[in-house]
Coordinates of C-alpha atoms and ligand atoms in Angstrom, one line a residue:
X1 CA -6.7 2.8 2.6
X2 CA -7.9 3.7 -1.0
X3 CA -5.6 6.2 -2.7
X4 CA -7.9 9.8 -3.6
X5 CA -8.5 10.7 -7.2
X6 CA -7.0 14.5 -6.1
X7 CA -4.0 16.3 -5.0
X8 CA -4.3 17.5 -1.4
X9 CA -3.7 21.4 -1.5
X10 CA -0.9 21.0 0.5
X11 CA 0.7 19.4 -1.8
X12 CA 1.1 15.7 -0.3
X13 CA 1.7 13.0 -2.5
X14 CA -2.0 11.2 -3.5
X15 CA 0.5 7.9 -1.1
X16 CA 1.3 10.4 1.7
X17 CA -2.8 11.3 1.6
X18 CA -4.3 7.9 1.7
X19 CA -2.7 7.0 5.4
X20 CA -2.8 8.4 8.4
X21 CA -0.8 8.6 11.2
X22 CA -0.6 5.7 13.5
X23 CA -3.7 5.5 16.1
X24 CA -1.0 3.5 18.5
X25 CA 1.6 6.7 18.5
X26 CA -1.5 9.0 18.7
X27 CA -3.0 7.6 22.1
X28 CA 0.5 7.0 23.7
X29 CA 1.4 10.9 22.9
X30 CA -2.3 12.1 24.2
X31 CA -1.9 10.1 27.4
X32 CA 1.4 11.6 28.3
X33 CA 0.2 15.4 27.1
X34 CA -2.8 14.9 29.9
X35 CA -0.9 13.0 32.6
X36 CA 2.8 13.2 32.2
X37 CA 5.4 9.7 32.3
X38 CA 5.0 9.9 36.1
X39 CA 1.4 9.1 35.6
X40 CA 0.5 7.8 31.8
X41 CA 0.7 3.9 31.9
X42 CA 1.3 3.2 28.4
X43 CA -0.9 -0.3 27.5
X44 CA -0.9 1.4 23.8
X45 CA 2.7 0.8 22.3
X46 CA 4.6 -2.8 22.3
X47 CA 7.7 -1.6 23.8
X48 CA 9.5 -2.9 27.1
X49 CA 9.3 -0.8 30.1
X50 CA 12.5 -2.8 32.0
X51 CA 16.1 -2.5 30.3
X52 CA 17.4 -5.3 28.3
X53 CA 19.8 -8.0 29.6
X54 CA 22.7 -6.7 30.8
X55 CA 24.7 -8.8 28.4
X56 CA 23.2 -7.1 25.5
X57 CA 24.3 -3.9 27.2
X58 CA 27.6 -5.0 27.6
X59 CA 28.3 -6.1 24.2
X60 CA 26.5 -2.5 22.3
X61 CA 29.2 -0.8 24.6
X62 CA 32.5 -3.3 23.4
X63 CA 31.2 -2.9 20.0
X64 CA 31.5 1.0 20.3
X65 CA 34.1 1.1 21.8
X66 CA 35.4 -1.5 18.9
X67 CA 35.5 -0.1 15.3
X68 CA 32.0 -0.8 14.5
X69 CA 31.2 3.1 13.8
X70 CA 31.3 3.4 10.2
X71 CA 29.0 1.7 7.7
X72 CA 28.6 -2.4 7.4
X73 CA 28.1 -4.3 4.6
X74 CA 24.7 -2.7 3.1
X75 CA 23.1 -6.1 3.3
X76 CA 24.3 -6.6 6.9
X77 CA 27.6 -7.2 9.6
X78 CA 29.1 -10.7 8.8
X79 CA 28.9 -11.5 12.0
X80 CA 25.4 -10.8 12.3
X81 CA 24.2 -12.8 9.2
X82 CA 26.6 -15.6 9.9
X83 CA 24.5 -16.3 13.6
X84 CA 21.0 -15.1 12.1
X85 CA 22.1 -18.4 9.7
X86 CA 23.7 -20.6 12.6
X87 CA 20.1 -20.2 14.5
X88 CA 17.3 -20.2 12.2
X89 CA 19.5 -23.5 10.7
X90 CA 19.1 -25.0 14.1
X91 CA 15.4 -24.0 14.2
X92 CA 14.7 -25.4 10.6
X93 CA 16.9 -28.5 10.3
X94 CA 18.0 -26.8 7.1
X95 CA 20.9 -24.8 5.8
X96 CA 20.4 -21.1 6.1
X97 CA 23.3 -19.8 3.6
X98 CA 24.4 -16.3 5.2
X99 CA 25.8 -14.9 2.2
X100 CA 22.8 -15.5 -0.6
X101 CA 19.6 -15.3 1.9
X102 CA 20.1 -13.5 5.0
X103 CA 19.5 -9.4 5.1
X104 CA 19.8 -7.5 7.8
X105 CA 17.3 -4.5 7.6
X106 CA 16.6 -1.8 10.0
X107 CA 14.0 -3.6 12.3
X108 CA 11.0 -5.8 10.8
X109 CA 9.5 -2.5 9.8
X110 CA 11.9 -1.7 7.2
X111 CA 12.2 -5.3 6.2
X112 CA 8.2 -5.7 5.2
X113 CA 8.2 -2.4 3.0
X114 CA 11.6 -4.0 1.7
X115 CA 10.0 -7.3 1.0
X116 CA 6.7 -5.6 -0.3
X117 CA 9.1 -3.4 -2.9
X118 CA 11.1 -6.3 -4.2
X119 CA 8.7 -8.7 -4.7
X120 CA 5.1 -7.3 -5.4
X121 CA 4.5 -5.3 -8.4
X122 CA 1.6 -2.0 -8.5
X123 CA -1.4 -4.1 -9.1
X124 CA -0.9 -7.1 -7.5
X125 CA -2.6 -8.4 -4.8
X126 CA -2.0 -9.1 -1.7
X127 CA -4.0 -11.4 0.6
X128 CA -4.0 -9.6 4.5
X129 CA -5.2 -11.3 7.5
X130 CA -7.2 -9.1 9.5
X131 CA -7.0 -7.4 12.0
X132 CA -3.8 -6.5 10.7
X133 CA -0.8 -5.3 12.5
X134 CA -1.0 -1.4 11.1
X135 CA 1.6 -0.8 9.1
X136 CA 0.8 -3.7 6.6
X137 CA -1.8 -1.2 5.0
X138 CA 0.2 1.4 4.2
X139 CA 2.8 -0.9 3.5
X140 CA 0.3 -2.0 0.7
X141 CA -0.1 1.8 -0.6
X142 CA 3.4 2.5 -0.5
X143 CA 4.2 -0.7 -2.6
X144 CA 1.3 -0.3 -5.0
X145 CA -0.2 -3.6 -3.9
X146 CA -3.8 -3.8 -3.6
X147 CA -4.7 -5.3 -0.3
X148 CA -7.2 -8.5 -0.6
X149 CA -8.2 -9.3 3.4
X150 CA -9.3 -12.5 5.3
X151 CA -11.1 -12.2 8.1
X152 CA -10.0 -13.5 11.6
X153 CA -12.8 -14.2 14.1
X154 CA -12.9 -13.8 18.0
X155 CA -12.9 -15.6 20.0
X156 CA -10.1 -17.7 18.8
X157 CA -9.1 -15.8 15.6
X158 CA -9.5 -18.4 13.3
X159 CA -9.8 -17.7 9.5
X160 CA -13.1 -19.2 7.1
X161 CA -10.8 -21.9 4.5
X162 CA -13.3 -21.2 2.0
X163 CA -12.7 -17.0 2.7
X164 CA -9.0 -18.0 2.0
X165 CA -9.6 -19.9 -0.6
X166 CA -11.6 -17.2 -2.6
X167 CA -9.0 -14.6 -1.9
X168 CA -6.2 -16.1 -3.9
X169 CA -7.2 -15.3 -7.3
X170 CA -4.8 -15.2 -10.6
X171 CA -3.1 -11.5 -9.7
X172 CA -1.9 -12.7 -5.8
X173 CA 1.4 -12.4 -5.9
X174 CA 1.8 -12.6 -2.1
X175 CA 0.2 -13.5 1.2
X176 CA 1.2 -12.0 4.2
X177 CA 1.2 -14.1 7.7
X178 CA 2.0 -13.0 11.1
X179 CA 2.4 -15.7 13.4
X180 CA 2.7 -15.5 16.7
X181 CA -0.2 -12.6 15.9
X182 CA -0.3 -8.5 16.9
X183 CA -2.7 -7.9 17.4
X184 CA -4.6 -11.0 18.8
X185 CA -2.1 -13.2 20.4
X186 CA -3.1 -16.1 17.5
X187 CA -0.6 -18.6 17.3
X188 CA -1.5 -20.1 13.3
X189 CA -1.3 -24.1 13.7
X190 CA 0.3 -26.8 11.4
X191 CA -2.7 -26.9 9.6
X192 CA -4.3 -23.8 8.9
X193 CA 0.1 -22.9 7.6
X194 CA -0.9 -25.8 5.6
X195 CA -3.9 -25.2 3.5
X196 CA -2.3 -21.4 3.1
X197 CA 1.1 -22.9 2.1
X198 CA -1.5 -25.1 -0.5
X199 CA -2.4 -22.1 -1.7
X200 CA 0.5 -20.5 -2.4
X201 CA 1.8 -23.1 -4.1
X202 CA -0.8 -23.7 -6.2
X203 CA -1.3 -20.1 -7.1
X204 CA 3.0 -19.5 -7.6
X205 CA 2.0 -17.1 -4.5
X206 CA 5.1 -15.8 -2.4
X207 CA 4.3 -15.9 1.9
X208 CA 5.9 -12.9 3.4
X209 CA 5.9 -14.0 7.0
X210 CA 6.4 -11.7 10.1
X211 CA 7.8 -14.4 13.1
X212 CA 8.9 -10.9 15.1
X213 CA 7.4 -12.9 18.2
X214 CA 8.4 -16.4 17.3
X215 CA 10.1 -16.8 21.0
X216 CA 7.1 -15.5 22.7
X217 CA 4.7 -18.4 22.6
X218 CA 2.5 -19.5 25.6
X219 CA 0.6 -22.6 24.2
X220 CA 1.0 -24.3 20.7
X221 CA 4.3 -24.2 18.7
X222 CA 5.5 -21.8 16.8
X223 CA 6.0 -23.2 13.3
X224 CA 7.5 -21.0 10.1
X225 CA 6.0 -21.4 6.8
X226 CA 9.1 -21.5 5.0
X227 CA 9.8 -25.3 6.8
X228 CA 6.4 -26.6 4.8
X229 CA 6.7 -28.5 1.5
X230 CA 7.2 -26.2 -1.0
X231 CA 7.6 -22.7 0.8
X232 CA 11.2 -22.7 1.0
X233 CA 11.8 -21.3 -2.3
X234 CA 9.0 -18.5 -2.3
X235 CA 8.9 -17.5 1.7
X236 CA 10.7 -14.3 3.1
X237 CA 10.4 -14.8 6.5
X238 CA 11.0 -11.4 8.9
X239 CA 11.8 -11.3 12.5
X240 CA 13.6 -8.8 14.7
X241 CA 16.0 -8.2 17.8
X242 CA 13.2 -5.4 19.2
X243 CA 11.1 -8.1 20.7
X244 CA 12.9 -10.8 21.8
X245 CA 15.8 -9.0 23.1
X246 CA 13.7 -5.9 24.4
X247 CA 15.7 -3.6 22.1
X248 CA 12.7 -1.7 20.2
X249 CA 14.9 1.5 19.7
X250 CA 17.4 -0.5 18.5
X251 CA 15.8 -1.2 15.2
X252 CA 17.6 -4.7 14.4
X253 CA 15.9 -6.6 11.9
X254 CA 16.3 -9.6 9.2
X255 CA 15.0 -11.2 6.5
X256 CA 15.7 -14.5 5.7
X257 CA 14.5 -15.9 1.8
X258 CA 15.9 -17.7 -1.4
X259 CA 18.8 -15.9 -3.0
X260 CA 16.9 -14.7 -6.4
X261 CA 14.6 -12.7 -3.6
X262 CA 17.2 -12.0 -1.2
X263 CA 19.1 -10.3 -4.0
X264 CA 15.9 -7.8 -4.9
X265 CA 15.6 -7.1 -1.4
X266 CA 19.1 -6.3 -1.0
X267 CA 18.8 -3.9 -3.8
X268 CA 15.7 -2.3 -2.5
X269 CA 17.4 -1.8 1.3
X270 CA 20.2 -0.2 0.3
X271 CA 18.7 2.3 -1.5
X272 CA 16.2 2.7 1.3
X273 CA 18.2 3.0 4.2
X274 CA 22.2 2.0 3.2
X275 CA 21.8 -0.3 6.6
X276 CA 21.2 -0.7 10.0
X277 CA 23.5 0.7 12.9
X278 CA 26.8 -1.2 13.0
X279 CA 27.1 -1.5 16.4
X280 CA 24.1 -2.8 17.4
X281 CA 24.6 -5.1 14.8
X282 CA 27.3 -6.7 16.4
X283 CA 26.1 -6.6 19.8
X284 CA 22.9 -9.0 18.7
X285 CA 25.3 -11.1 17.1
X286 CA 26.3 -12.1 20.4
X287 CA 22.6 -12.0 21.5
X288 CA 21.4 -14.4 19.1
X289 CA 24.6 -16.6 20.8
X290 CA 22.5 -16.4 24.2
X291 CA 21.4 -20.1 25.5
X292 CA 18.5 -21.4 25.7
X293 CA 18.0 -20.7 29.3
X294 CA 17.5 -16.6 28.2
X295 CA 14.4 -18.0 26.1
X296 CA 13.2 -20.0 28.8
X297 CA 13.5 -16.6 31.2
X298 CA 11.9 -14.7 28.8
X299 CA 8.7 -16.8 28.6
X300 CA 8.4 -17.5 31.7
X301 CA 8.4 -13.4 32.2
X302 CA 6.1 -13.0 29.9
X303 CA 3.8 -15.9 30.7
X304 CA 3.1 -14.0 34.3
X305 CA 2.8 -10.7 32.7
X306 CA -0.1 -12.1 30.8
X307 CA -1.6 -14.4 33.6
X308 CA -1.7 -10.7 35.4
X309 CA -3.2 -8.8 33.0
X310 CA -5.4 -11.3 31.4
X311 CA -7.3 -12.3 35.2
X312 CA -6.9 -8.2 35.7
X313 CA -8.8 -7.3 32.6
X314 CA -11.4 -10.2 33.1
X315 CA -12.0 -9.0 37.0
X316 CA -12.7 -5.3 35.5
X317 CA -15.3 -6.9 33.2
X318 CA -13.6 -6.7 30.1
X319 CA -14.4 -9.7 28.0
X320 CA -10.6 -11.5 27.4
X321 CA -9.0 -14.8 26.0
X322 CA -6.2 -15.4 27.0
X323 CA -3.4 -14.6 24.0
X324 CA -1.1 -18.1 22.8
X325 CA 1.5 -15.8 21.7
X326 CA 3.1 -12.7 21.7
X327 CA 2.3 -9.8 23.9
X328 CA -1.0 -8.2 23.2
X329 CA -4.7 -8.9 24.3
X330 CA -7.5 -8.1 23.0
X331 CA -10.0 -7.1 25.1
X332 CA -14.2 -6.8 24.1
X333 CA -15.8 -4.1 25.6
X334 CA -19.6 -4.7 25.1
X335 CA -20.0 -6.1 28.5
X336 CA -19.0 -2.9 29.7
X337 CA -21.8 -1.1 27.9
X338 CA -19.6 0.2 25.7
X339 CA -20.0 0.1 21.6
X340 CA -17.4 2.5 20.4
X341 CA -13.8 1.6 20.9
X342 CA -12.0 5.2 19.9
X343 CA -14.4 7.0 22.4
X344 CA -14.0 3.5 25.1
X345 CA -9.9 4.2 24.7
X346 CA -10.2 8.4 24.7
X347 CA -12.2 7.6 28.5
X348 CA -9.6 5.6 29.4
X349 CA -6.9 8.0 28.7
X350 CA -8.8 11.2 30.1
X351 CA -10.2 9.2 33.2
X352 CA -7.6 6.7 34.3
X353 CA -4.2 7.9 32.3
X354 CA -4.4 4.0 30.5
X355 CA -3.6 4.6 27.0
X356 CA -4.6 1.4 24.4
X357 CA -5.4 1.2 21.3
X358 CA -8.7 1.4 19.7
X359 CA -9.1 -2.4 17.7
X360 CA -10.8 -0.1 14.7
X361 CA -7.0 0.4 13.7
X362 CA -6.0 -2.6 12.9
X363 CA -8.9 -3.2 10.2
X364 CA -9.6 -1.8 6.8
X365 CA -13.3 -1.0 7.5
X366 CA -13.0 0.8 11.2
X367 CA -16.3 -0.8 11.5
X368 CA -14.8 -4.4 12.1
X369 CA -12.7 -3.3 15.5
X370 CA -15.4 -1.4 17.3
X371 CA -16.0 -4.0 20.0
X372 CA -12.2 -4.6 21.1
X373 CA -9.7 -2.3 21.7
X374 CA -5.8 -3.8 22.4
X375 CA -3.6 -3.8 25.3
X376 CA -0.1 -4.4 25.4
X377 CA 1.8 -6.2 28.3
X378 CA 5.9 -5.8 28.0
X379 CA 5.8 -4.3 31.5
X380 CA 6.9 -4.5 34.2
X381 CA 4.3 -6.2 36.7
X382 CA 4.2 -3.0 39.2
X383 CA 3.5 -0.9 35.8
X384 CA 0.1 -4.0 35.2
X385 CA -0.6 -3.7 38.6
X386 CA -0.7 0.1 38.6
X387 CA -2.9 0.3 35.1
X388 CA -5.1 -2.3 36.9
X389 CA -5.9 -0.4 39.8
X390 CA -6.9 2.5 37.7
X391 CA -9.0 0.9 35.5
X392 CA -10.6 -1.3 38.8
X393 CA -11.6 2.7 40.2
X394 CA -13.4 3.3 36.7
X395 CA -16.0 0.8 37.0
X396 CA -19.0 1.7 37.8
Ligands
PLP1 C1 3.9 -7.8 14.0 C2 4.9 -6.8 14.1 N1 5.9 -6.7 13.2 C3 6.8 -5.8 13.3 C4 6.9 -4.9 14.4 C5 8.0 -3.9 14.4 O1 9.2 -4.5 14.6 P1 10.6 -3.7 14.6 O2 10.8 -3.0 15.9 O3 11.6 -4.8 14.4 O4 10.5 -2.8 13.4 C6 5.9 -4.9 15.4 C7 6.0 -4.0 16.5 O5 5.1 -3.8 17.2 C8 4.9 -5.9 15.3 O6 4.0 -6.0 16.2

């Protein structure tokens, strides 16, 4: 991710050279060039292959068909900030004020960059877990920030304290957390938010916390950082409607954070992107009003998605733990005699139309994800069935 000292002679900006182009798009494009949709199975990209929930449907189509077609409020739809508020305040047993902390961005994609921009200056650092869901490097670049990273060890993902404690030094301005985890399923516990929220504290660090999965946890809690003593007034906390609601093209996100932050990142998002689609906007207002029996549905989903892919994986020799959260896995690949994960993913693309991703791209030394390459489960089981039966023929 370092930035070159020269001008590309096409003229790219020394930003625009120092990134390149998501490994996860890449794979998922390559498998359906060779094999077609009737054929790829796509394990690559976390997106749903089954619709959303009717009711979703049904209220995109009211709001439509309602007045909702011109601009919203740049910061987001009344409506939508005023349930964003009503939930997370049940979540956190605290006030969430709608009209000083809540944004609505478009997705958690825009809202990181957003939250990178208004809060970290060129300079700074910023302490990454990793491996690192992608677009938190070039998030870095784009911001300026220069990216300090933590290591997170298989098999359960747990991070060195000492590691952490040596990262925080006296230009952090932020540490970024993303719990439940993309790409290794890591639910963080009370105590490891703990000694980071320590940290933070102690160093007048920000946490910029990505919670995009917070419904989809299997074992543990899911607990947000900002609830801890003393995060409330320096956590932004990001989550989404793609997930939770299976709406990925959507691009429905939120941030919630104190109102001195809340009004940077305001600034920033409307000058990025004016806002998110209106419509949509007010349809997962009404999603967010769903009760708890659609959470319970959802898990419960997901839970046998991953049962069936984790015992699938492990029967094709893959070396697998099972994920406490979200929807990847990470799967090792030295017990199948293999030690290079772009090639290992390439032969599963060309030989069994199974597109994942190589692990290398979610680390800042490629090095670091050789052994592991990613597969991702929103699908339906007869799609996890089918991918399994592919990779089942491959073995040798
Ligand atoms: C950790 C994480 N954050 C954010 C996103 C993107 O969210 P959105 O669709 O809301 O932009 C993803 C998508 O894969 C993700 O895994």
């Amino acid at each position: 991710m370092l930035i070159p000292d020269t001008r590309s002679s096409i003229g790219l900006s020394l930003k625009a050279e120092s990134f390149t182009e998501s490994v996860i798009r890449e794979m998922t494009r390559l498998n359906l060039a060779l094999h077609g949709p009737e054929r790829a199975i796509n394990f690559a990209q976390g997106f749903p292959d089954f619709d959303p929930d009717g009711r979703l449907l049904d209220a995109a189509t009211r709001a439509l068909r309602g007045g909702y077609n011109q601009y919203a409020t740049t910061w987001g739809a009344p409506q939508l900030r005023n349930a964003i508020a009503r939930k997370q305040t049940a979540a956190w047993g605290r006030a969430v004020d709608p009209e000083r902390e809540v944004t609505v961005s478009c997705g958690a994609t825009e809202a990181m960059i957003a939250a990178m921009l208004a809060a970290v200056d060129p300079g700074d650092e910023v302490i990454i877990f990793e491996p690192f869901y992608e677009n938190y490097g070039p998030d870095c670049v784009i911001s300026g920030a220069v990216p300090r990273y933590v290591p997170l060890r298989p098999p359960d993902w747990s991070f060195d304290p000492d590691e952490l404690r040596a990262a925080f030094t006296d230009k952090t301005r932020a540490i970024v957390i993303n719990t439940p985890h993309n790409p290794t399923g890591k639910v963080y516990s009370q105590s490891e938010l703990e000694l980071i929220s320590r940290q933070c504290v102690e160093h007048d660090a920000i946490a910029i916390t990505d919670e995009i999965y917070e419904h989809l946890v299997y074992r543990g809690l899911h607990i947000s950082i900002a609830t801890l003593p003393g995060m409330a007034e320096r956590t932004i906390t990001i989550s989404g409607a793609s997930k939770t609601y299976s709406v990925t093209g959507w691009r429905i996100g939120w941030l919630i954070a104190p109102p001195a932050l809340t009004a940077g990142i305001r600034k920033v998002h409307d000058f990025l992107t004016v806002g998110a689609a209106h419509p949509l906007q007010i349809a997962v207002a009404e999603a967010l009003d769903l009760p708890a029996s659609f959470y319970v549905e959802l898990l419960g989903d997901y839970q046998e998605r991953r049962d069936a892919i984790v015992d699938g994986l492990r029967d094709c020799g893959f070396e697998v733990s099972a994920p406490d959260g979200a929807y990847y896995v990470m799967a090792g690949i030295d017990s199948l005699g293999a030690s290079d994960d772009v090639s290992f993913a390439r032969r599963l693309v060309e030989e069994a139309a199974v597109a994942t991703v190589p692990a290398s791209s979610f680390y800042h030394d490629p090095a670091l994800g050789r052994r592991h390459i990613r597969f991702s489960f929103p699908k339906k089981i007869e799609t996890i069935e089918r991918g399994l039966v592919a990779l089942r023929a491959l073995r040798p």
